[in-house]
Amino acid sequence: MFERFTDEARQVVKLAQGNARSLRHNHIGTEHLLLGILEQPDTASARLVNRHGLDHAQASEAVVRVLGTLPIGDIDADALDAIGIDLAAVREKVEAAFGPGALDRQPTRDRRGGLVSGRSIPFTPRAKKVLELSLREALALKSRDIRDGHILLGLLREGQGLGVRILSDAGIDLPTLQVEMRAEVGTSRQ
């Protein structure tokens, strides 16, 4: 299915994973897909949701209010500080060399027992359903590819996840958003 995704739609999925990592969540849910959509402000779906009054920062705050974030480990930081090691400085240098969240990933082992860099974060069943529904939306709109707008339509069609709850709690009229997004992706068919 991912071979049908446009670059922007693939980026939504990558950014969803990045948002889950930065919030230190152990799953990629519908809320992270929404954050992935909103993190690309130049896409049709993000522009539309922004026009309805919700941006990435507001959505991220809503996710944190509901789910929180996992602690980094203040006890460890205090213990290291007591022996003269600044954990924030170490983290900054490691992330500069290996990328954001490099210390947050748990190492795994390959089939031969060798260490492999960070683990992947699993999608929740609802997030998987959103991606499946994005394909159905694309097919229904006779699109040859799956765009970021189809992912938003899949999110709205799934209708039960935290992503939709955040949109609704922001006062967005979901049926209107759905009609407007369908019109937008319908005119940009390829």
mmCIF file with all atom_site columns, C-alpha atoms in Angstrom:
data_model
loop_
_atom_site.group_PDB
_atom_site.id
_atom_site.type_symbol
_atom_site.label_atom_id
_atom_site.label_alt_id
_atom_site.label_comp_id
_atom_site.label_asym_id
_atom_site.label_entity_id
_atom_site.label_seq_id
_atom_site.pdbx_PDB_ins_code
_atom_site.Cartn_x
_atom_site.Cartn_y
_atom_site.Cartn_z
_atom_site.occupancy
_atom_site.B_iso_or_equiv
_atom_site.pdbx_formal_charge
_atom_site.auth_seq_id
_atom_site.auth_comp_id
_atom_site.auth_asym_id
_atom_site.auth_atom_id
_atom_site.pdbx_PDB_model_num
ATOM 1   C CA . MET A 1 1   ? 0.000   0.000   0.000   1.00 0.00 ? 1   MET A CA 1
ATOM 2   C CA . PHE A 1 2   ? 2.788   2.471   0.845   1.00 0.00 ? 2   PHE A CA 1
ATOM 3   C CA . GLU A 1 3   ? 4.004   2.390   -2.751  1.00 0.00 ? 3   GLU A CA 1
ATOM 4   C CA . ARG A 1 4   ? 0.830   4.327   -3.657  1.00 0.00 ? 4   ARG A CA 1
ATOM 5   C CA . PHE A 1 5   ? 1.580   7.073   -1.118  1.00 0.00 ? 5   PHE A CA 1
ATOM 6   C CA . THR A 1 6   ? 2.779   10.438  -2.435  1.00 0.00 ? 6   THR A CA 1
ATOM 7   C CA . ASP A 1 7   ? 5.898   11.934  -0.858  1.00 0.00 ? 7   ASP A CA 1
ATOM 8   C CA . GLU A 1 8   ? 3.697   14.140  1.358   1.00 0.00 ? 8   GLU A CA 1
ATOM 9   C CA . ALA A 1 9   ? 1.656   11.144  2.525   1.00 0.00 ? 9   ALA A CA 1
ATOM 10  C CA . ARG A 1 10  ? 4.810   9.149   3.294   1.00 0.00 ? 10  ARG A CA 1
ATOM 11  C CA . GLN A 1 11  ? 6.098   12.151  5.187   1.00 0.00 ? 11  GLN A CA 1
ATOM 12  C CA . VAL A 1 12  ? 2.904   12.159  7.302   1.00 0.00 ? 12  VAL A CA 1
ATOM 13  C CA . VAL A 1 13  ? 3.728   8.617   8.426   1.00 0.00 ? 13  VAL A CA 1
ATOM 14  C CA . LYS A 1 14  ? 7.395   9.464   9.104   1.00 0.00 ? 14  LYS A CA 1
ATOM 15  C CA . LEU A 1 15  ? 6.433   12.588  11.032  1.00 0.00 ? 15  LEU A CA 1
ATOM 16  C CA . ALA A 1 16  ? 3.844   10.611  13.015  1.00 0.00 ? 16  ALA A CA 1
ATOM 17  C CA . GLN A 1 17  ? 6.640   8.291   14.084  1.00 0.00 ? 17  GLN A CA 1
ATOM 18  C CA . GLY A 1 18  ? 8.862   11.278  14.900  1.00 0.00 ? 18  GLY A CA 1
ATOM 19  C CA . ASN A 1 19  ? 6.136   12.881  17.005  1.00 0.00 ? 19  ASN A CA 1
ATOM 20  C CA . ALA A 1 20  ? 5.583   9.620   18.896  1.00 0.00 ? 20  ALA A CA 1
ATOM 21  C CA . ARG A 1 21  ? 9.337   9.409   19.570  1.00 0.00 ? 21  ARG A CA 1
ATOM 22  C CA . SER A 1 22  ? 9.669   13.028  20.664  1.00 0.00 ? 22  SER A CA 1
ATOM 23  C CA . LEU A 1 23  ? 6.715   12.627  23.030  1.00 0.00 ? 23  LEU A CA 1
ATOM 24  C CA . ARG A 1 24  ? 8.271   9.338   24.205  1.00 0.00 ? 24  ARG A CA 1
ATOM 25  C CA . HIS A 1 25  ? 5.124   7.346   23.400  1.00 0.00 ? 25  HIS A CA 1
ATOM 26  C CA . ASN A 1 26  ? 5.405   3.626   22.791  1.00 0.00 ? 26  ASN A CA 1
ATOM 27  C CA . HIS A 1 27  ? 2.845   3.592   19.961  1.00 0.00 ? 27  HIS A CA 1
ATOM 28  C CA . ILE A 1 28  ? 1.832   5.511   16.841  1.00 0.00 ? 28  ILE A CA 1
ATOM 29  C CA . GLY A 1 29  ? -1.836  6.367   17.173  1.00 0.00 ? 29  GLY A CA 1
ATOM 30  C CA . THR A 1 30  ? -4.345  8.433   15.266  1.00 0.00 ? 30  THR A CA 1
ATOM 31  C CA . GLU A 1 31  ? -3.181  11.436  17.278  1.00 0.00 ? 31  GLU A CA 1
ATOM 32  C CA . HIS A 1 32  ? 0.336   11.041  15.906  1.00 0.00 ? 32  HIS A CA 1
ATOM 33  C CA . LEU A 1 33  ? -1.010  10.782  12.348  1.00 0.00 ? 33  LEU A CA 1
ATOM 34  C CA . LEU A 1 34  ? -2.854  14.066  12.946  1.00 0.00 ? 34  LEU A CA 1
ATOM 35  C CA . LEU A 1 35  ? 0.385   15.620  14.226  1.00 0.00 ? 35  LEU A CA 1
ATOM 36  C CA . GLY A 1 36  ? 2.183   14.286  11.137  1.00 0.00 ? 36  GLY A CA 1
ATOM 37  C CA . ILE A 1 37  ? -0.411  15.958  8.923   1.00 0.00 ? 37  ILE A CA 1
ATOM 38  C CA . LEU A 1 38  ? -0.169  19.270  10.772  1.00 0.00 ? 38  LEU A CA 1
ATOM 39  C CA . GLU A 1 39  ? 3.631   19.287  10.814  1.00 0.00 ? 39  GLU A CA 1
ATOM 40  C CA . GLN A 1 40  ? 3.610   19.882  7.046   1.00 0.00 ? 40  GLN A CA 1
ATOM 41  C CA . PRO A 1 41  ? 1.893   23.301  6.909   1.00 0.00 ? 41  PRO A CA 1
ATOM 42  C CA . ASP A 1 42  ? 2.194   23.609  3.120   1.00 0.00 ? 42  ASP A CA 1
ATOM 43  C CA . THR A 1 43  ? 0.080   20.528  2.380   1.00 0.00 ? 43  THR A CA 1
ATOM 44  C CA . ALA A 1 44  ? -3.594  20.746  1.477   1.00 0.00 ? 44  ALA A CA 1
ATOM 45  C CA . SER A 1 45  ? -4.734  18.842  4.554   1.00 0.00 ? 45  SER A CA 1
ATOM 46  C CA . ALA A 1 46  ? -2.716  20.945  7.023   1.00 0.00 ? 46  ALA A CA 1
ATOM 47  C CA . ARG A 1 47  ? -3.823  24.206  5.406   1.00 0.00 ? 47  ARG A CA 1
ATOM 48  C CA . LEU A 1 48  ? -7.447  23.118  5.668   1.00 0.00 ? 48  LEU A CA 1
ATOM 49  C CA . VAL A 1 49  ? -7.215  22.075  9.324   1.00 0.00 ? 49  VAL A CA 1
ATOM 50  C CA . ASN A 1 50  ? -5.278  25.296  10.079  1.00 0.00 ? 50  ASN A CA 1
ATOM 51  C CA . ARG A 1 51  ? -8.099  27.340  8.462   1.00 0.00 ? 51  ARG A CA 1
ATOM 52  C CA . HIS A 1 52  ? -10.502 25.602  10.818  1.00 0.00 ? 52  HIS A CA 1
ATOM 53  C CA . GLY A 1 53  ? -8.420  26.805  13.769  1.00 0.00 ? 53  GLY A CA 1
ATOM 54  C CA . LEU A 1 54  ? -6.039  23.993  14.739  1.00 0.00 ? 54  LEU A CA 1
ATOM 55  C CA . ASP A 1 55  ? -2.282  23.945  14.210  1.00 0.00 ? 55  ASP A CA 1
ATOM 56  C CA . HIS A 1 56  ? 0.501   21.519  15.122  1.00 0.00 ? 56  HIS A CA 1
ATOM 57  C CA . ALA A 1 57  ? 1.418   23.233  18.399  1.00 0.00 ? 57  ALA A CA 1
ATOM 58  C CA . GLN A 1 58  ? -2.192  23.219  19.643  1.00 0.00 ? 58  GLN A CA 1
ATOM 59  C CA . ALA A 1 59  ? -2.719  19.597  18.621  1.00 0.00 ? 59  ALA A CA 1
ATOM 60  C CA . SER A 1 60  ? 0.550   18.561  20.264  1.00 0.00 ? 60  SER A CA 1
ATOM 61  C CA . GLU A 1 61  ? -0.486  20.273  23.497  1.00 0.00 ? 61  GLU A CA 1
ATOM 62  C CA . ALA A 1 62  ? -3.812  18.418  23.370  1.00 0.00 ? 62  ALA A CA 1
ATOM 63  C CA . VAL A 1 63  ? -2.024  15.076  22.900  1.00 0.00 ? 63  VAL A CA 1
ATOM 64  C CA . VAL A 1 64  ? 0.240   15.787  25.873  1.00 0.00 ? 64  VAL A CA 1
ATOM 65  C CA . ARG A 1 65  ? -2.770  16.819  27.997  1.00 0.00 ? 65  ARG A CA 1
ATOM 66  C CA . VAL A 1 66  ? -4.445  13.475  27.309  1.00 0.00 ? 66  VAL A CA 1
ATOM 67  C CA . LEU A 1 67  ? -1.502  11.071  27.124  1.00 0.00 ? 67  LEU A CA 1
ATOM 68  C CA . GLY A 1 68  ? 1.340   12.938  28.809  1.00 0.00 ? 68  GLY A CA 1
ATOM 69  C CA . THR A 1 69  ? 4.921   12.004  28.010  1.00 0.00 ? 69  THR A CA 1
ATOM 70  C CA . LEU A 1 70  ? 7.133   9.350   29.499  1.00 0.00 ? 70  LEU A CA 1
ATOM 71  C CA . PRO A 1 71  ? 9.751   10.699  31.895  1.00 0.00 ? 71  PRO A CA 1
ATOM 72  C CA . ILE A 1 72  ? 13.345  10.893  30.702  1.00 0.00 ? 72  ILE A CA 1
ATOM 73  C CA . GLY A 1 73  ? 14.638  9.677   34.039  1.00 0.00 ? 73  GLY A CA 1
ATOM 74  C CA . ASP A 1 74  ? 15.272  12.498  36.488  1.00 0.00 ? 74  ASP A CA 1
ATOM 75  C CA . ILE A 1 75  ? 16.784  10.171  39.087  1.00 0.00 ? 75  ILE A CA 1
ATOM 76  C CA . ASP A 1 76  ? 19.467  9.084   36.613  1.00 0.00 ? 76  ASP A CA 1
ATOM 77  C CA . ALA A 1 77  ? 20.101  12.702  35.628  1.00 0.00 ? 77  ALA A CA 1
ATOM 78  C CA . ASP A 1 78  ? 20.526  13.688  39.285  1.00 0.00 ? 78  ASP A CA 1
ATOM 79  C CA . ALA A 1 79  ? 22.912  10.784  39.924  1.00 0.00 ? 79  ALA A CA 1
ATOM 80  C CA . LEU A 1 80  ? 25.044  11.680  36.881  1.00 0.00 ? 80  LEU A CA 1
ATOM 81  C CA . ASP A 1 81  ? 25.021  15.356  37.865  1.00 0.00 ? 81  ASP A CA 1
ATOM 82  C CA . ALA A 1 82  ? 26.318  14.400  41.317  1.00 0.00 ? 82  ALA A CA 1
ATOM 83  C CA . ILE A 1 83  ? 29.463  12.957  39.688  1.00 0.00 ? 83  ILE A CA 1
ATOM 84  C CA . GLY A 1 84  ? 29.904  15.894  37.310  1.00 0.00 ? 84  GLY A CA 1
ATOM 85  C CA . ILE A 1 85  ? 28.204  14.611  34.144  1.00 0.00 ? 85  ILE A CA 1
ATOM 86  C CA . ASP A 1 86  ? 25.699  16.953  32.500  1.00 0.00 ? 86  ASP A CA 1
ATOM 87  C CA . LEU A 1 87  ? 23.075  14.631  30.944  1.00 0.00 ? 87  LEU A CA 1
ATOM 88  C CA . ALA A 1 88  ? 21.591  17.456  28.850  1.00 0.00 ? 88  ALA A CA 1
ATOM 89  C CA . ALA A 1 89  ? 24.994  18.146  27.271  1.00 0.00 ? 89  ALA A CA 1
ATOM 90  C CA . VAL A 1 90  ? 25.583  14.444  26.606  1.00 0.00 ? 90  VAL A CA 1
ATOM 91  C CA . ARG A 1 91  ? 22.127  14.092  25.053  1.00 0.00 ? 91  ARG A CA 1
ATOM 92  C CA . GLU A 1 92  ? 22.720  17.148  22.855  1.00 0.00 ? 92  GLU A CA 1
ATOM 93  C CA . LYS A 1 93  ? 26.018  15.773  21.533  1.00 0.00 ? 93  LYS A CA 1
ATOM 94  C CA . VAL A 1 94  ? 24.613  12.282  20.902  1.00 0.00 ? 94  VAL A CA 1
ATOM 95  C CA . GLU A 1 95  ? 21.567  13.665  19.073  1.00 0.00 ? 95  GLU A CA 1
ATOM 96  C CA . ALA A 1 96  ? 23.793  15.962  16.997  1.00 0.00 ? 96  ALA A CA 1
ATOM 97  C CA . ALA A 1 97  ? 25.765  12.915  15.886  1.00 0.00 ? 97  ALA A CA 1
ATOM 98  C CA . PHE A 1 98  ? 23.017  10.277  15.617  1.00 0.00 ? 98  PHE A CA 1
ATOM 99  C CA . GLY A 1 99  ? 19.750  12.209  15.214  1.00 0.00 ? 99  GLY A CA 1
ATOM 100 C CA . PRO A 1 100 ? 16.902  13.325  17.469  1.00 0.00 ? 100 PRO A CA 1
ATOM 101 C CA . GLY A 1 101 ? 15.713  10.686  19.911  1.00 0.00 ? 101 GLY A CA 1
ATOM 102 C CA . ALA A 1 102 ? 18.807  8.508   19.466  1.00 0.00 ? 102 ALA A CA 1
ATOM 103 C CA . LEU A 1 103 ? 19.025  7.885   23.211  1.00 0.00 ? 103 LEU A CA 1
ATOM 104 C CA . ASP A 1 104 ? 15.329  7.105   23.457  1.00 0.00 ? 104 ASP A CA 1
ATOM 105 C CA . ARG A 1 105 ? 15.469  4.089   21.148  1.00 0.00 ? 105 ARG A CA 1
ATOM 106 C CA . GLN A 1 106 ? 15.918  0.712   22.727  1.00 0.00 ? 106 GLN A CA 1
ATOM 107 C CA . PRO A 1 107 ? 18.574  -1.378  21.016  1.00 0.00 ? 107 PRO A CA 1
ATOM 108 C CA . THR A 1 108 ? 17.465  -4.653  19.489  1.00 0.00 ? 108 THR A CA 1
ATOM 109 C CA . ARG A 1 109 ? 19.377  -7.657  18.178  1.00 0.00 ? 109 ARG A CA 1
ATOM 110 C CA . ASP A 1 110 ? 19.357  -9.034  14.654  1.00 0.00 ? 110 ASP A CA 1
ATOM 111 C CA . ARG A 1 111 ? 19.060  -12.758 13.835  1.00 0.00 ? 111 ARG A CA 1
ATOM 112 C CA . ARG A 1 112 ? 22.768  -13.280 14.464  1.00 0.00 ? 112 ARG A CA 1
ATOM 113 C CA . GLY A 1 113 ? 22.696  -11.554 17.843  1.00 0.00 ? 113 GLY A CA 1
ATOM 114 C CA . GLY A 1 114 ? 24.261  -8.270  16.701  1.00 0.00 ? 114 GLY A CA 1
ATOM 115 C CA . LEU A 1 115 ? 22.949  -4.969  18.020  1.00 0.00 ? 115 LEU A CA 1
ATOM 116 C CA . VAL A 1 116 ? 20.639  -3.026  15.711  1.00 0.00 ? 116 VAL A CA 1
ATOM 117 C CA . SER A 1 117 ? 19.829  0.648   16.210  1.00 0.00 ? 117 SER A CA 1
ATOM 118 C CA . GLY A 1 118 ? 16.522  1.724   17.770  1.00 0.00 ? 118 GLY A CA 1
ATOM 119 C CA . ARG A 1 119 ? 13.329  -0.251  17.774  1.00 0.00 ? 119 ARG A CA 1
ATOM 120 C CA . SER A 1 120 ? 10.388  0.614   15.611  1.00 0.00 ? 120 SER A CA 1
ATOM 121 C CA . ILE A 1 121 ? 7.277   1.994   17.234  1.00 0.00 ? 121 ILE A CA 1
ATOM 122 C CA . PRO A 1 122 ? 4.153   -0.044  16.451  1.00 0.00 ? 122 PRO A CA 1
ATOM 123 C CA . PHE A 1 123 ? 0.990   1.441   14.990  1.00 0.00 ? 123 PHE A CA 1
ATOM 124 C CA . THR A 1 124 ? -2.170  1.043   17.044  1.00 0.00 ? 124 THR A CA 1
ATOM 125 C CA . PRO A 1 125 ? -5.029  -0.879  15.432  1.00 0.00 ? 125 PRO A CA 1
ATOM 126 C CA . ARG A 1 126 ? -6.907  2.409   14.946  1.00 0.00 ? 126 ARG A CA 1
ATOM 127 C CA . ALA A 1 127 ? -3.923  4.040   13.203  1.00 0.00 ? 127 ALA A CA 1
ATOM 128 C CA . LYS A 1 128 ? -3.626  1.002   10.923  1.00 0.00 ? 128 LYS A CA 1
ATOM 129 C CA . LYS A 1 129 ? -7.333  1.338   10.184  1.00 0.00 ? 129 LYS A CA 1
ATOM 130 C CA . VAL A 1 130 ? -6.849  5.025   9.291   1.00 0.00 ? 130 VAL A CA 1
ATOM 131 C CA . LEU A 1 131 ? -4.160  4.080   6.765   1.00 0.00 ? 131 LEU A CA 1
ATOM 132 C CA . GLU A 1 132 ? -6.406  1.364   5.311   1.00 0.00 ? 132 GLU A CA 1
ATOM 133 C CA . LEU A 1 133 ? -9.297  3.837   5.088   1.00 0.00 ? 133 LEU A CA 1
ATOM 134 C CA . SER A 1 134 ? -7.029  6.362   3.359   1.00 0.00 ? 134 SER A CA 1
ATOM 135 C CA . LEU A 1 135 ? -6.642  3.819   0.540   1.00 0.00 ? 135 LEU A CA 1
ATOM 136 C CA . ARG A 1 136 ? -10.415 3.343   0.408   1.00 0.00 ? 136 ARG A CA 1
ATOM 137 C CA . GLU A 1 137 ? -10.908 7.121   0.273   1.00 0.00 ? 137 GLU A CA 1
ATOM 138 C CA . ALA A 1 138 ? -8.417  7.396   -2.582  1.00 0.00 ? 138 ALA A CA 1
ATOM 139 C CA . LEU A 1 139 ? -10.199 4.624   -4.494  1.00 0.00 ? 139 LEU A CA 1
ATOM 140 C CA . ALA A 1 140 ? -13.602 6.202   -3.874  1.00 0.00 ? 140 ALA A CA 1
ATOM 141 C CA . LEU A 1 141 ? -12.310 9.518   -5.228  1.00 0.00 ? 141 LEU A CA 1
ATOM 142 C CA . LYS A 1 142 ? -10.722 7.712   -8.199  1.00 0.00 ? 142 LYS A CA 1
ATOM 143 C CA . SER A 1 143 ? -7.221  8.825   -7.240  1.00 0.00 ? 143 SER A CA 1
ATOM 144 C CA . ARG A 1 144 ? -4.270  6.802   -8.486  1.00 0.00 ? 144 ARG A CA 1
ATOM 145 C CA . ASP A 1 145 ? -2.234  7.665   -5.413  1.00 0.00 ? 145 ASP A CA 1
ATOM 146 C CA . ILE A 1 146 ? -2.797  8.244   -1.711  1.00 0.00 ? 146 ILE A CA 1
ATOM 147 C CA . ARG A 1 147 ? -2.281  11.846  -0.683  1.00 0.00 ? 147 ARG A CA 1
ATOM 148 C CA . ASP A 1 148 ? -2.026  13.493  2.724   1.00 0.00 ? 148 ASP A CA 1
ATOM 149 C CA . GLY A 1 149 ? -5.670  14.538  2.307   1.00 0.00 ? 149 GLY A CA 1
ATOM 150 C CA . HIS A 1 150 ? -6.705  10.907  1.984   1.00 0.00 ? 150 HIS A CA 1
ATOM 151 C CA . ILE A 1 151 ? -5.027  10.205  5.323   1.00 0.00 ? 151 ILE A CA 1
ATOM 152 C CA . LEU A 1 152 ? -7.043  13.028  6.896   1.00 0.00 ? 152 LEU A CA 1
ATOM 153 C CA . LEU A 1 153 ? -10.186 11.584  5.322   1.00 0.00 ? 153 LEU A CA 1
ATOM 154 C CA . GLY A 1 154 ? -9.252  8.152   6.709   1.00 0.00 ? 154 GLY A CA 1
ATOM 155 C CA . LEU A 1 155 ? -8.814  9.712   10.142  1.00 0.00 ? 155 LEU A CA 1
ATOM 156 C CA . LEU A 1 156 ? -12.253 11.325  9.921   1.00 0.00 ? 156 LEU A CA 1
ATOM 157 C CA . ARG A 1 157 ? -13.867 8.162   8.571   1.00 0.00 ? 157 ARG A CA 1
ATOM 158 C CA . GLU A 1 158 ? -12.381 6.017   11.364  1.00 0.00 ? 158 GLU A CA 1
ATOM 159 C CA . GLY A 1 159 ? -14.060 8.472   13.709  1.00 0.00 ? 159 GLY A CA 1
ATOM 160 C CA . GLN A 1 160 ? -13.128 6.996   17.105  1.00 0.00 ? 160 GLN A CA 1
ATOM 161 C CA . GLY A 1 161 ? -9.469  7.757   17.768  1.00 0.00 ? 161 GLY A CA 1
ATOM 162 C CA . LEU A 1 162 ? -7.795  10.499  19.735  1.00 0.00 ? 162 LEU A CA 1
ATOM 163 C CA . GLY A 1 163 ? -6.964  12.317  16.483  1.00 0.00 ? 163 GLY A CA 1
ATOM 164 C CA . VAL A 1 164 ? -10.657 12.884  15.735  1.00 0.00 ? 164 VAL A CA 1
ATOM 165 C CA . ARG A 1 165 ? -11.309 13.774  19.373  1.00 0.00 ? 165 ARG A CA 1
ATOM 166 C CA . ILE A 1 166 ? -8.648  16.491  19.188  1.00 0.00 ? 166 ILE A CA 1
ATOM 167 C CA . LEU A 1 167 ? -10.229 17.910  16.015  1.00 0.00 ? 167 LEU A CA 1
ATOM 168 C CA . SER A 1 168 ? -13.662 17.826  17.618  1.00 0.00 ? 168 SER A CA 1
ATOM 169 C CA . ASP A 1 169 ? -12.474 19.323  20.919  1.00 0.00 ? 169 ASP A CA 1
ATOM 170 C CA . ALA A 1 170 ? -10.936 22.189  18.921  1.00 0.00 ? 170 ALA A CA 1
ATOM 171 C CA . GLY A 1 171 ? -14.459 23.045  17.776  1.00 0.00 ? 171 GLY A CA 1
ATOM 172 C CA . ILE A 1 172 ? -13.993 21.825  14.213  1.00 0.00 ? 172 ILE A CA 1
ATOM 173 C CA . ASP A 1 173 ? -17.155 20.722  12.427  1.00 0.00 ? 173 ASP A CA 1
ATOM 174 C CA . LEU A 1 174 ? -16.044 17.266  11.267  1.00 0.00 ? 174 LEU A CA 1
ATOM 175 C CA . PRO A 1 175 ? -18.635 16.744  8.496   1.00 0.00 ? 175 PRO A CA 1
ATOM 176 C CA . THR A 1 176 ? -17.738 20.158  7.013   1.00 0.00 ? 176 THR A CA 1
ATOM 177 C CA . LEU A 1 177 ? -14.033 19.353  7.216   1.00 0.00 ? 177 LEU A CA 1
ATOM 178 C CA . GLN A 1 178 ? -14.697 16.027  5.482   1.00 0.00 ? 178 GLN A CA 1
ATOM 179 C CA . VAL A 1 179 ? -16.673 17.657  2.634   1.00 0.00 ? 179 VAL A CA 1
ATOM 180 C CA . GLU A 1 180 ? -14.013 20.336  2.147   1.00 0.00 ? 180 GLU A CA 1
ATOM 181 C CA . MET A 1 181 ? -11.155 17.802  2.156   1.00 0.00 ? 181 MET A CA 1
ATOM 182 C CA . ARG A 1 182 ? -12.965 15.554  -0.332  1.00 0.00 ? 182 ARG A CA 1
ATOM 183 C CA . ALA A 1 183 ? -13.477 18.535  -2.629  1.00 0.00 ? 183 ALA A CA 1
ATOM 184 C CA . GLU A 1 184 ? -9.788  19.465  -2.295  1.00 0.00 ? 184 GLU A CA 1
ATOM 185 C CA . VAL A 1 185 ? -8.379  16.007  -3.076  1.00 0.00 ? 185 VAL A CA 1
ATOM 186 C CA . GLY A 1 186 ? -10.997 15.484  -5.761  1.00 0.00 ? 186 GLY A CA 1
ATOM 187 C CA . THR A 1 187 ? -9.713  18.518  -7.655  1.00 0.00 ? 187 THR A CA 1
ATOM 188 C CA . SER A 1 188 ? -6.058  17.480  -7.293  1.00 0.00 ? 188 SER A CA 1
ATOM 189 C CA . ARG A 1 189 ? -6.446  13.960  -8.757  1.00 0.00 ? 189 ARG A CA 1
ATOM 190 C CA . GLN A 1 190 ? -3.603  12.619  -10.811 1.00 0.00 ? 190 GLN A CA 1
#
